[in-house]
Amino acid sequence: MSPLRSLVVVVVVVAVVVVIVVVVVVVVVVVVVVALVVVVILKVVVVVVIVDVAVEVVTPATPVVVVVVVSATAAVIVVVTVVVVVVTVVVVIVGVVIIGVVVAAVVVASTTENINIKINNNFEINIYEHFEPLLM
């Protein structure tokens, strides 16, 4: 295996690992955020109920406050989750595209180097001369 091809393998492996790590981190963050928000919602509901029972004043407004807080929090969870998922998808797509471009460039560089196409055995074209400017 030429040094160039081994470099391609290393670059691809590193890029794939980076993409996987990013996805895993994003998933963990989403799970943690959702869990924390759910805990906060439960605490709010429990506190409001306990206060109501302790004071023995069940005002009509209290359930409304709970519903509004819970709804707002749920909305925030949904928005944050959607944003994180979209960002993850974009990062993965960009990562895959970058991997593809790097691989293509290196493969072109490694396969076109020192290759001459002979047409009718007398007209010779050095492909590398044509591709070299693109690779710089």
Short mmCIF file of C-alpha atoms in Angstrom, two decimals:
data_model
loop_
_atom_site.label_atom_id
_atom_site.label_comp_id
_atom_site.label_asym_id
_atom_site.label_seq_id
_atom_site.Cartn_x
_atom_site.Cartn_y
_atom_site.Cartn_z
CA MET A 1 0.00 0.00 0.00
CA SER A 2 1.46 3.34 -1.02
CA PRO A 3 1.85 6.11 1.60
CA LEU A 4 -0.83 8.10 -0.22
CA ARG A 5 -3.40 5.31 -0.03
CA SER A 6 -2.62 4.61 3.63
CA LEU A 7 -3.14 8.33 4.27
CA VAL A 8 -6.57 8.07 2.61
CA VAL A 9 -7.48 5.18 4.91
CA VAL A 10 -6.35 7.11 8.00
CA VAL A 11 -8.25 10.25 6.96
CA VAL A 12 -11.44 8.29 6.26
CA VAL A 13 -11.26 6.36 9.54
CA VAL A 14 -10.65 9.54 11.55
CA ALA A 15 -13.49 11.38 9.79
CA VAL A 16 -15.92 8.50 10.36
CA VAL A 17 -14.95 8.28 14.05
CA VAL A 18 -15.42 12.06 14.45
CA VAL A 19 -18.88 11.91 12.86
CA ILE A 20 -19.91 8.98 15.10
CA VAL A 21 -18.62 10.76 18.24
CA VAL A 22 -20.50 13.95 17.32
CA VAL A 23 -23.75 12.00 16.82
CA VAL A 24 -23.35 10.14 20.13
CA VAL A 25 -22.59 13.37 22.03
CA VAL A 26 -25.62 15.11 20.50
CA VAL A 27 -27.92 12.20 21.38
CA VAL A 28 -26.63 12.15 24.97
CA VAL A 29 -27.11 15.93 25.28
CA VAL A 30 -30.69 15.69 23.98
CA VAL A 31 -31.52 12.88 26.41
CA VAL A 32 -30.00 14.78 29.36
CA VAL A 33 -31.78 18.04 28.47
CA VAL A 34 -35.15 16.31 28.08
CA ALA A 35 -34.65 14.41 31.36
CA LEU A 36 -33.73 17.61 33.23
CA VAL A 37 -36.71 19.50 31.84
CA VAL A 38 -39.08 16.64 32.73
CA VAL A 39 -37.70 16.65 36.30
CA VAL A 40 -38.24 20.43 36.50
CA ILE A 41 -41.84 20.05 35.27
CA LEU A 42 -42.54 17.35 37.87
CA LYS A 43 -41.03 19.53 40.62
CA VAL A 44 -43.18 22.51 39.59
CA VAL A 45 -46.34 20.39 39.55
CA VAL A 46 -45.52 18.77 42.91
CA VAL A 47 -44.65 22.11 44.56
CA VAL A 48 -47.84 23.77 43.31
CA VAL A 49 -49.98 20.85 44.52
CA ILE A 50 -48.25 20.75 47.94
CA VAL A 51 -48.64 24.53 48.38
CA ASP A 52 -52.32 24.26 47.45
CA VAL A 53 -52.93 21.46 49.93
CA ALA A 54 -50.90 23.12 52.71
CA VAL A 55 -52.61 26.49 52.40
CA GLU A 56 -55.94 24.77 51.70
CA VAL A 57 -56.70 27.43 49.13
CA VAL A 58 -57.28 25.88 45.75
CA THR A 59 -57.55 28.90 43.51
CA PRO A 60 -58.91 28.51 39.99
CA ALA A 61 -55.72 30.12 38.64
CA THR A 62 -53.33 27.49 40.02
CA PRO A 63 -54.12 24.71 37.52
CA VAL A 64 -53.87 27.26 34.70
CA VAL A 65 -50.40 28.32 35.89
CA VAL A 66 -49.30 24.68 36.02
CA VAL A 67 -50.66 24.00 32.53
CA VAL A 68 -48.98 27.13 31.11
CA VAL A 69 -45.62 26.30 32.73
CA VAL A 70 -45.78 22.66 31.62
CA SER A 71 -46.89 23.61 28.09
CA ALA A 72 -44.14 26.23 27.75
CA THR A 73 -41.52 23.81 29.03
CA ALA A 74 -42.75 21.06 26.72
CA ALA A 75 -42.58 23.49 23.79
CA VAL A 76 -38.99 24.39 24.73
CA ILE A 77 -38.08 20.68 24.90
CA VAL A 78 -39.54 20.09 21.44
CA VAL A 79 -37.79 23.12 19.90
CA VAL A 80 -34.42 22.30 21.47
CA THR A 81 -34.69 18.66 20.42
CA VAL A 82 -35.63 19.56 16.83
CA VAL A 83 -32.78 22.09 16.58
CA VAL A 84 -30.26 19.57 17.96
CA VAL A 85 -31.47 16.85 15.58
CA VAL A 86 -31.29 19.20 12.57
CA VAL A 87 -27.78 20.36 13.55
CA THR A 88 -26.70 16.73 13.97
CA VAL A 89 -28.04 15.76 10.55
CA VAL A 90 -26.31 18.75 8.92
CA VAL A 91 -23.01 17.96 10.69
CA VAL A 92 -23.19 14.32 9.60
CA ILE A 93 -24.01 15.25 5.98
CA VAL A 94 -21.18 17.82 5.88
CA GLY A 95 -18.82 15.26 7.42
CA VAL A 96 -19.74 12.63 4.85
CA VAL A 97 -19.34 15.15 2.00
CA ILE A 98 -15.91 16.21 3.31
CA ILE A 99 -14.86 12.57 3.59
CA GLY A 100 -16.04 11.97 0.02
CA VAL A 101 -14.21 15.01 -1.36
CA VAL A 102 -10.96 14.13 0.44
CA VAL A 103 -11.12 10.52 -0.71
CA ALA A 104 -11.93 11.55 -4.29
CA ALA A 105 -9.08 14.09 -4.37
CA VAL A 106 -6.53 11.64 -2.96
CA VAL A 107 -7.69 8.80 -5.21
CA VAL A 108 -7.47 11.08 -8.26
CA ALA A 109 -4.01 12.22 -7.15
CA SER A 110 -2.77 8.68 -6.52
CA THR A 111 -4.23 7.14 -9.68
CA THR A 112 -3.36 9.91 -12.17
CA GLU A 113 0.24 10.31 -11.04
CA ASN A 114 2.71 8.99 -13.57
CA ILE A 115 -0.02 7.76 -15.92
CA ASN A 116 0.40 8.63 -19.54
CA ILE A 117 -2.28 7.89 -22.07
CA LYS A 118 -0.89 7.03 -25.48
CA ILE A 119 -3.14 7.70 -28.41
CA ASN A 120 -2.09 5.91 -31.63
CA ASN A 121 1.28 5.27 -29.93
CA ASN A 122 2.60 8.69 -30.87
CA PHE A 123 0.34 11.36 -29.25
CA GLU A 124 0.98 11.28 -25.49
CA ILE A 125 -1.01 13.04 -22.75
CA ASN A 126 0.18 13.28 -19.17
CA ILE A 127 -3.06 13.29 -17.14
CA TYR A 128 -1.29 14.38 -13.94
CA GLU A 129 -0.32 17.71 -15.55
CA HIS A 130 -4.01 18.45 -16.10
CA PHE A 131 -5.15 17.42 -12.62
CA GLU A 132 -2.26 18.91 -10.67
CA PRO A 133 -3.67 22.49 -10.54
CA LEU A 134 -6.94 21.13 -9.10
CA LEU A 135 -5.13 19.27 -6.33
CA MET A 136 -3.09 22.25 -5.15
#
